[in-house]
Amino acid sequence: MALILGIESSCDETAAALVTSEREILAQRIASQDDAHRPYGGVVPEIAARAHAERLAPLIQATLADAGRSLDDVDAIAATAGPGLIGGVMVGLVTGKALAMAGNKPLIAVNHLEGHALSPRLADPALQFPYALLLVSGGHCQILRVEGVGQYRRLATTIDDALGEAFDKTAKILGLGYPGGPKVEKLAATGDAKAVRLPRPLLGSSEPHFSFAGLKSAVLRAKESGDHRDQDIAASFQEAAIDCVIDRLKHSLPELEGATALVVAGGVAANQAMRGALEQFAETNGMPFTAPPLQLCTDNAAMIAWAGAERHADGQSDPLDFTARPRWPLDPNAEPARGAGVKA
Ligand code: KG4
Ligand code: ZN
């Protein structure tokens, strides 16, 4: 059995976790920076990097103490090396390198997206490759075919905003504050999803990709019209977003042939309405559906430790001069999506 220390610092959560190759999370700590960023309505990279630099070392120390372990007991150090806000990524990666060097342990430089992509296997030992993955977070919105550790085929991505970004912008328009996703979901539960007519960008398109910029603009117009209750806008937005996701999954179905399951990961996977729609879609198409528990959906270090454990079991490690990467696509061979605001 191997014991992996995971470190996550790519956005606004400073996190550390100790996970075994037997899928046991011995300890994990997450220090959220929500309070520091709230006055600005979004994550400020410089503030995030400084907060990671202050908090990470004591957080790792506390995580080891929670599990009653020391650095000596750890078999490998897994640190997020991108993609993300580069200042924060560098804090985590350099900390990981220092621990690896001091403890003479292998370093595993983890792609944050791979952490999300493999997190369902941490929660569900029965989940076998290949599986269909809907990866929906603040920075990404992709459909992937996960063939194995390190083997990802990207079938669709967003040509403008990520889904979590659309939730966050809707929250901002409705004055709900930051972070927005859970607040939109809560408000939507009290609203009428049929009350506001909103567009479903790219619905039925022959291209496989997502687009949410037009939906966000429509939310803004609905709010500014003054004709609608906020809860109805939230509910209508959420339904439109879910309709888009289901339509795009339908489009990718032929490419997902042979997948053992439909899996959702990333922060938006915490959304219960989304989970419900995905479960129904999977059932209709004869696929089992699985989603990690909520605390493994949003950013955390257990998923980074687990991705490290999977790669460690495969005999992989990375050199101490590994460079932090602001952009790092899971599928480097994916064709670029066309669109105004395409992101990696
Ligand atoms: O995976 P994550 O924690 O960080 C990134 O890697 O981006 O995802 C954060 C995103 C945010 O945009 C947040 O608003 C969204 O996930 N999110 C949700 C919910 N919980 C978090 N969106 C909709 N409903 C939720 N319950
Ligand atoms: Zn994430």
JSON list of N, CA and C in Angstrom, two decimals, residues 12 24-25 35 44 58 81 84 92 114 125 137 145 148 173 176-177 179 181 212 232 236-237 242 247 288 333 338 342:
[
{"chain": "A", "resi": 12, "resn": "ASP", "atom": "N", "xyz": [-8.66, 29.08, -5.69]},
{"chain": "A", "resi": 12, "resn": "ASP", "atom": "CA", "xyz": [-8.81, 29.79, -4.42]},
{"chain": "A", "resi": 12, "resn": "ASP", "atom": "C", "xyz": [-9.00, 28.86, -3.22]},
{"chain": "A", "resi": 24, "resn": "GLU", "atom": "N", "xyz": [-8.23, 5.06, 0.69]},
{"chain": "A", "resi": 24, "resn": "GLU", "atom": "CA", "xyz": [-8.60, 5.59, 1.98]},
{"chain": "A", "resi": 24, "resn": "GLU", "atom": "C", "xyz": [-8.09, 7.02, 2.11]},
{"chain": "A", "resi": 25, "resn": "ILE", "atom": "N", "xyz": [-9.00, 7.94, 2.45]},
{"chain": "A", "resi": 25, "resn": "ILE", "atom": "CA", "xyz": [-8.58, 9.32, 2.70]},
{"chain": "A", "resi": 25, "resn": "ILE", "atom": "C", "xyz": [-8.28, 9.42, 4.20]},
{"chain": "A", "resi": 35, "resn": "ASP", "atom": "N", "xyz": [-13.64, 34.49, 1.72]},
{"chain": "A", "resi": 35, "resn": "ASP", "atom": "CA", "xyz": [-13.77, 35.80, 2.39]},
{"chain": "A", "resi": 35, "resn": "ASP", "atom": "C", "xyz": [-12.83, 36.84, 1.79]},
{"chain": "A", "resi": 44, "resn": "VAL", "atom": "N", "xyz": [-9.10, 37.01, -7.11]},
{"chain": "A", "resi": 44, "resn": "VAL", "atom": "CA", "xyz": [-8.02, 37.93, -7.50]},
{"chain": "A", "resi": 44, "resn": "VAL", "atom": "C", "xyz": [-6.71, 37.14, -7.42]},
{"chain": "A", "resi": 58, "resn": "PRO", "atom": "N", "xyz": [1.62, 25.30, 6.94]},
{"chain": "A", "resi": 58, "resn": "PRO", "atom": "CA", "xyz": [0.94, 24.86, 8.16]},
{"chain": "A", "resi": 58, "resn": "PRO", "atom": "C", "xyz": [-0.23, 23.90, 7.89]},
{"chain": "A", "resi": 81, "resn": "ALA", "atom": "N", "xyz": [0.24, 20.96, -10.79]},
{"chain": "A", "resi": 81, "resn": "ALA", "atom": "CA", "xyz": [1.25, 21.75, -11.53]},
{"chain": "A", "resi": 81, "resn": "ALA", "atom": "C", "xyz": [0.61, 22.56, -12.64]},
{"chain": "A", "resi": 84, "resn": "GLY", "atom": "N", "xyz": [-4.13, 26.57, -14.13]},
{"chain": "A", "resi": 84, "resn": "GLY", "atom": "CA", "xyz": [-4.71, 27.38, -13.08]},
{"chain": "A", "resi": 84, "resn": "GLY", "atom": "C", "xyz": [-4.03, 28.73, -13.00]},
{"chain": "A", "resi": 92, "resn": "GLY", "atom": "N", "xyz": [2.17, 25.84, -4.73]},
{"chain": "A", "resi": 92, "resn": "GLY", "atom": "CA", "xyz": [1.92, 24.42, -4.42]},
{"chain": "A", "resi": 92, "resn": "GLY", "atom": "C", "xyz": [2.99, 23.51, -5.00]},
{"chain": "A", "resi": 114, "resn": "GLU", "atom": "N", "xyz": [-6.84, 16.29, -14.47]},
{"chain": "A", "resi": 114, "resn": "GLU", "atom": "CA", "xyz": [-6.74, 14.85, -14.28]},
{"chain": "A", "resi": 114, "resn": "GLU", "atom": "C", "xyz": [-7.22, 14.47, -12.88]},
{"chain": "A", "resi": 125, "resn": "PRO", "atom": "N", "xyz": [-14.69, 2.22, -6.42]},
{"chain": "A", "resi": 125, "resn": "PRO", "atom": "CA", "xyz": [-13.68, 1.25, -6.84]},
{"chain": "A", "resi": 125, "resn": "PRO", "atom": "C", "xyz": [-14.11, 0.43, -8.06]},
{"chain": "A", "resi": 137, "resn": "SER", "atom": "N", "xyz": [-16.50, 22.72, -14.46]},
{"chain": "A", "resi": 137, "resn": "SER", "atom": "CA", "xyz": [-15.97, 23.47, -13.32]},
{"chain": "A", "resi": 137, "resn": "SER", "atom": "C", "xyz": [-16.02, 24.96, -13.64]},
{"chain": "A", "resi": 145, "resn": "ARG", "atom": "N", "xyz": [-13.63, 11.24, -23.20]},
{"chain": "A", "resi": 145, "resn": "ARG", "atom": "CA", "xyz": [-13.64, 9.80, -23.12]},
{"chain": "A", "resi": 145, "resn": "ARG", "atom": "C", "xyz": [-12.38, 9.42, -22.37]},
{"chain": "A", "resi": 148, "resn": "GLY", "atom": "N", "xyz": [-7.91, 5.65, -19.87]},
{"chain": "A", "resi": 148, "resn": "GLY", "atom": "CA", "xyz": [-7.02, 5.11, -18.86]},
{"chain": "A", "resi": 148, "resn": "GLY", "atom": "C", "xyz": [-6.29, 6.27, -18.20]},
{"chain": "A", "resi": 173, "resn": "ILE", "atom": "N", "xyz": [-24.97, 38.86, -11.67]},
{"chain": "A", "resi": 173, "resn": "ILE", "atom": "CA", "xyz": [-26.04, 39.66, -12.26]},
{"chain": "A", "resi": 173, "resn": "ILE", "atom": "C", "xyz": [-27.22, 39.77, -11.28]},
{"chain": "A", "resi": 176, "resn": "LEU", "atom": "N", "xyz": [-26.10, 37.93, -6.10]},
{"chain": "A", "resi": 176, "resn": "LEU", "atom": "CA", "xyz": [-26.05, 36.88, -5.08]},
{"chain": "A", "resi": 176, "resn": "LEU", "atom": "C", "xyz": [-24.68, 36.74, -4.44]},
{"chain": "A", "resi": 177, "resn": "GLY", "atom": "N", "xyz": [-23.68, 37.38, -5.07]},
{"chain": "A", "resi": 177, "resn": "GLY", "atom": "CA", "xyz": [-22.34, 37.34, -4.47]},
{"chain": "A", "resi": 177, "resn": "GLY", "atom": "C", "xyz": [-21.55, 36.12, -4.90]},
{"chain": "A", "resi": 179, "resn": "PRO", "atom": "N", "xyz": [-18.93, 32.72, -3.78]},
{"chain": "A", "resi": 179, "resn": "PRO", "atom": "CA", "xyz": [-19.02, 32.01, -5.08]},
{"chain": "A", "resi": 179, "resn": "PRO", "atom": "C", "xyz": [-20.47, 31.74, -5.45]},
{"chain": "A", "resi": 181, "resn": "GLY", "atom": "N", "xyz": [-22.25, 29.57, -7.84]},
{"chain": "A", "resi": 181, "resn": "GLY", "atom": "CA", "xyz": [-22.97, 28.36, -8.23]},
{"chain": "A", "resi": 181, "resn": "GLY", "atom": "C", "xyz": [-23.98, 27.87, -7.21]},
{"chain": "A", "resi": 212, "resn": "PHE", "atom": "N", "xyz": [-21.90, 29.31, -23.65]},
{"chain": "A", "resi": 212, "resn": "PHE", "atom": "CA", "xyz": [-22.78, 29.86, -22.61]},
{"chain": "A", "resi": 212, "resn": "PHE", "atom": "C", "xyz": [-22.82, 31.39, -22.59]},
{"chain": "A", "resi": 232, "resn": "ASP", "atom": "N", "xyz": [-37.08, 33.25, -10.52]},
{"chain": "A", "resi": 232, "resn": "ASP", "atom": "CA", "xyz": [-37.50, 32.70, -11.81]},
{"chain": "A", "resi": 232, "resn": "ASP", "atom": "C", "xyz": [-36.37, 32.78, -12.83]},
{"chain": "A", "resi": 236, "resn": "SER", "atom": "N", "xyz": [-34.83, 29.50, -14.50]},
{"chain": "A", "resi": 236, "resn": "SER", "atom": "CA", "xyz": [-34.85, 29.40, -15.96]},
{"chain": "A", "resi": 236, "resn": "SER", "atom": "C", "xyz": [-33.43, 29.26, -16.51]},
{"chain": "A", "resi": 237, "resn": "PHE", "atom": "N", "xyz": [-32.49, 29.98, -15.91]},
{"chain": "A", "resi": 237, "resn": "PHE", "atom": "CA", "xyz": [-31.09, 29.86, -16.32]},
{"chain": "A", "resi": 237, "resn": "PHE", "atom": "C", "xyz": [-30.60, 28.43, -16.10]},
{"chain": "A", "resi": 242, "resn": "ILE", "atom": "N", "xyz": [-28.82, 23.20, -18.15]},
{"chain": "A", "resi": 242, "resn": "ILE", "atom": "CA", "xyz": [-28.92, 21.74, -18.11]},
{"chain": "A", "resi": 242, "resn": "ILE", "atom": "C", "xyz": [-29.36, 21.21, -19.47]},
{"chain": "A", "resi": 247, "resn": "ASP", "atom": "N", "xyz": [-28.12, 18.11, -24.33]},
{"chain": "A", "resi": 247, "resn": "ASP", "atom": "CA", "xyz": [-28.08, 18.10, -25.79]},
{"chain": "A", "resi": 247, "resn": "ASP", "atom": "C", "xyz": [-26.68, 17.80, -26.32]},
{"chain": "A", "resi": 288, "resn": "PRO", "atom": "N", "xyz": [-24.76, 3.17, -16.66]},
{"chain": "A", "resi": 288, "resn": "PRO", "atom": "CA", "xyz": [-24.77, 3.53, -15.24]},
{"chain": "A", "resi": 288, "resn": "PRO", "atom": "C", "xyz": [-24.28, 4.97, -15.09]},
{"chain": "A", "resi": 333, "resn": "ASN", "atom": "N", "xyz": [-4.01, 16.40, -28.23]},
{"chain": "A", "resi": 333, "resn": "ASN", "atom": "CA", "xyz": [-4.28, 16.19, -29.65]},
{"chain": "A", "resi": 333, "resn": "ASN", "atom": "C", "xyz": [-5.65, 16.71, -30.08]},
{"chain": "A", "resi": 338, "resn": "ARG", "atom": "N", "xyz": [-13.60, 26.23, -32.53]},
{"chain": "A", "resi": 338, "resn": "ARG", "atom": "CA", "xyz": [-13.65, 27.57, -33.11]},
{"chain": "A", "resi": 338, "resn": "ARG", "atom": "C", "xyz": [-14.65, 28.40, -32.33]},
{"chain": "A", "resi": 342, "resn": "VAL", "atom": "N", "xyz": [-12.42, 31.24, -27.27]},
{"chain": "A", "resi": 342, "resn": "VAL", "atom": "CA", "xyz": [-11.99, 29.88, -26.97]},
{"chain": "A", "resi": 342, "resn": "VAL", "atom": "C", "xyz": [-10.88, 29.86, -25.91]}
]
